[in-house]
């Protein structure tokens, strides 16, 4: 009987207690998850979107200004420089170790295993295929909502400015910068 008890105890310790923390995921499992979820492709797409946004911002900044050959050459060189910097800084070679570390410290081996099982399934593949469309539609909805909200935000801002101006007019000393009461002078 004593041998049975010791054997049972040994099995419990060798199998690991139920309250034990799951092990960190292996590099192979993380690489597989990143491959199956197309993280590299999503990073490239995100970088391209950022580059496009920066180009539009630069074009808007130049709007209304004459664009002669000299100015075009300068802006084109500038665009090429920051585009190169963006692609180098956000390259997969540079970002992959960060992704690996982030996934490793965020998810356990069993969680990564569960994600792999899901993303390999038809439902998981559907999520991966449809998520970009879902996110684009969601962003459009948010932009539409913001379009409706911006005029209201402007009214609130104008009202706040008017109240601040009226407050300063009634008490000109209040507009002066004052030190907090908790400041101790030595």
Coordinates of C-alpha atoms in Angstrom, one line a residue:
X1 CA 0.0 0.0 0.0
X2 CA 2.8 2.3 0.8
X3 CA 4.4 1.7 -2.6
X4 CA 1.1 2.5 -4.3
X5 CA 0.9 5.8 -2.4
X6 CA 4.5 6.7 -3.3
X7 CA 3.8 5.8 -7.0
X8 CA 0.7 7.9 -7.1
X9 CA 2.6 10.8 -5.5
X10 CA 5.4 10.4 -8.0
X11 CA 2.9 10.4 -10.9
X12 CA 1.3 13.6 -9.7
X13 CA 4.6 15.4 -9.4
X14 CA 5.9 14.1 -12.8
X15 CA 2.7 15.1 -14.6
X16 CA 2.8 18.6 -13.2
X17 CA 0.3 20.1 -10.9
X18 CA -2.9 21.5 -12.3
X19 CA -2.0 24.9 -10.8
X20 CA 1.4 25.1 -12.6
X21 CA 2.0 27.8 -15.1
X22 CA 2.0 26.6 -18.7
X23 CA 5.3 26.6 -20.5
X24 CA 6.3 29.3 -22.9
X25 CA 5.7 28.5 -26.6
X26 CA 8.5 27.1 -28.7
X27 CA 10.1 29.2 -31.5
X28 CA 8.8 26.6 -34.0
X29 CA 5.2 27.1 -32.8
X30 CA 5.5 30.9 -32.9
X31 CA 7.0 30.8 -36.4
X32 CA 4.2 28.5 -37.5
X33 CA 1.5 30.8 -36.0
X34 CA 3.1 33.8 -37.7
X35 CA 3.3 32.0 -41.0
X36 CA -0.3 30.7 -40.9
X37 CA -1.7 34.1 -39.8
X38 CA 0.3 36.0 -42.4
X39 CA 1.9 38.4 -39.9
X40 CA 4.7 39.3 -42.4
X41 CA 2.1 40.2 -45.0
X42 CA 0.1 42.3 -42.6
X43 CA 3.2 44.2 -41.5
X44 CA 4.1 44.9 -45.1
X45 CA 0.5 46.1 -45.8
X46 CA 0.6 48.3 -42.7
X47 CA 3.9 49.8 -43.7
X48 CA 2.4 50.5 -47.2
X49 CA -0.6 52.2 -45.6
X50 CA 1.6 54.3 -43.5
X51 CA 3.7 55.3 -46.5
X52 CA 0.6 56.2 -48.4
X53 CA -0.7 58.3 -45.5
X54 CA 2.7 60.1 -45.3
X55 CA 2.6 60.8 -49.1
X56 CA -0.9 62.2 -48.9
X57 CA 0.1 64.4 -45.9
X58 CA 3.1 65.7 -47.8
X59 CA 0.9 66.4 -50.9
X60 CA -1.6 68.3 -48.7
X61 CA 1.2 70.2 -47.1
X62 CA 2.3 71.4 -50.6
X63 CA -1.3 72.1 -51.8
X64 CA -1.6 75.5 -53.3
X65 CA 2.2 76.0 -53.6
X66 CA 3.8 76.1 -57.0
X67 CA 5.6 72.9 -57.8
X68 CA 8.5 73.6 -60.1
X69 CA 11.2 71.1 -61.1
X70 CA 13.5 72.1 -58.2
X71 CA 10.8 71.8 -55.5
X72 CA 9.6 68.5 -57.0
X73 CA 13.2 67.1 -56.9
X74 CA 13.6 68.1 -53.2
X75 CA 10.2 66.6 -52.2
X76 CA 10.9 63.4 -54.2
X77 CA 14.3 63.0 -52.5
X78 CA 12.7 63.6 -49.1
X79 CA 10.0 61.1 -49.9
X80 CA 12.5 58.5 -50.9
X81 CA 14.5 59.0 -47.7
X82 CA 11.7 58.6 -45.3
X83 CA 10.2 55.7 -47.3
X84 CA 13.6 53.9 -47.1
X85 CA 13.7 54.7 -43.4
X86 CA 10.2 53.4 -42.8
X87 CA 10.9 50.2 -44.8
X88 CA 14.2 49.6 -43.0
X89 CA 12.8 50.3 -39.5
X90 CA 9.7 48.1 -40.0
X91 CA 11.3 45.3 -42.0
X92 CA 10.3 41.8 -41.1
X93 CA 14.0 41.0 -40.3
X94 CA 13.9 43.8 -37.7
X95 CA 10.4 43.3 -36.4
X96 CA 10.3 39.4 -36.2
X97 CA 12.4 39.2 -33.0
X98 CA 10.1 41.8 -31.4
X99 CA 7.0 39.8 -32.5
X100 CA 8.5 36.6 -31.2
X101 CA 9.2 38.1 -27.9
X102 CA 5.8 39.8 -27.6
X103 CA 4.0 36.6 -28.5
X104 CA 6.2 34.5 -26.2
X105 CA 5.6 36.8 -23.2
X106 CA 1.9 37.2 -23.9
X107 CA 0.8 33.6 -24.7
X108 CA 1.5 30.2 -23.2
X109 CA 2.4 27.2 -25.3
X110 CA -1.1 25.8 -24.9
X111 CA -2.7 29.1 -26.0
X112 CA -0.4 29.2 -29.1
X113 CA -1.4 25.5 -29.7
X114 CA -5.1 26.4 -29.5
X115 CA -4.6 29.3 -31.9
X116 CA -2.8 27.0 -34.4
X117 CA -5.6 24.5 -34.2
X118 CA -8.2 27.3 -34.8
X119 CA -6.3 29.1 -37.6
X120 CA -5.7 25.8 -39.4
X121 CA -9.4 25.0 -39.4
X122 CA -11.8 26.2 -42.1
X123 CA -13.3 28.7 -39.6
X124 CA -9.9 30.1 -38.7
X125 CA -9.0 30.4 -42.4
X126 CA -12.2 32.3 -43.0
X127 CA -11.4 34.7 -40.2
X128 CA -8.0 35.3 -41.7
X129 CA -9.4 35.8 -45.2
X130 CA -12.2 38.1 -44.1
X131 CA -10.5 40.1 -41.3
X132 CA -9.0 42.7 -43.7
X133 CA -12.4 43.4 -45.2
X134 CA -14.0 43.5 -41.7
X135 CA -11.4 46.0 -40.5
X136 CA -11.7 48.2 -43.6
X137 CA -15.4 48.3 -43.2
X138 CA -15.0 49.0 -39.5
X139 CA -12.6 51.9 -40.2
X140 CA -15.1 53.3 -42.7
X141 CA -17.9 53.2 -40.1
X142 CA -15.7 55.0 -37.6
X143 CA -14.7 57.6 -40.2
X144 CA -18.4 58.1 -41.1
X145 CA -19.3 58.4 -37.4
X146 CA -16.5 60.9 -36.9
X147 CA -17.7 62.9 -39.9
X148 CA -21.0 63.3 -38.0
X149 CA -19.3 64.1 -34.7
X150 CA -16.7 66.7 -35.8
X151 CA -19.2 69.6 -36.2
X152 CA -20.5 68.8 -32.7
X153 CA -17.0 68.7 -31.4
X154 CA -16.3 72.1 -33.0
X155 CA -19.3 73.6 -31.3
X156 CA -18.2 72.3 -27.9
X157 CA -14.7 73.7 -28.6
X158 CA -16.1 77.1 -29.6
X159 CA -18.3 77.2 -26.5
X160 CA -15.3 76.2 -24.3
X161 CA -13.2 79.0 -25.8
X162 CA -15.9 81.5 -25.3
X163 CA -16.4 80.5 -21.7
X164 CA -12.6 80.7 -21.1
X165 CA -12.5 84.1 -22.7
X166 CA -15.4 85.3 -20.6
X167 CA -13.8 83.9 -17.5
X168 CA -10.5 85.6 -18.2
X169 CA -12.3 88.9 -19.0
X170 CA -14.0 88.8 -15.6
X171 CA -10.9 87.9 -13.7
X172 CA -7.8 89.0 -15.6
X173 CA -5.5 87.7 -12.8
X174 CA -6.8 84.2 -13.4
X175 CA -5.1 84.0 -16.8
X176 CA -1.7 84.5 -15.2
X177 CA 0.3 81.3 -14.6
X178 CA 0.1 80.4 -10.9
X179 CA 2.2 77.9 -9.0
X180 CA 0.4 75.1 -7.4
X181 CA -0.3 75.5 -3.7
X182 CA 1.7 72.4 -2.9
X183 CA 4.9 73.9 -4.2
X184 CA 7.4 74.6 -1.4
X185 CA 9.8 77.5 -1.7
X186 CA 13.2 77.2 0.0

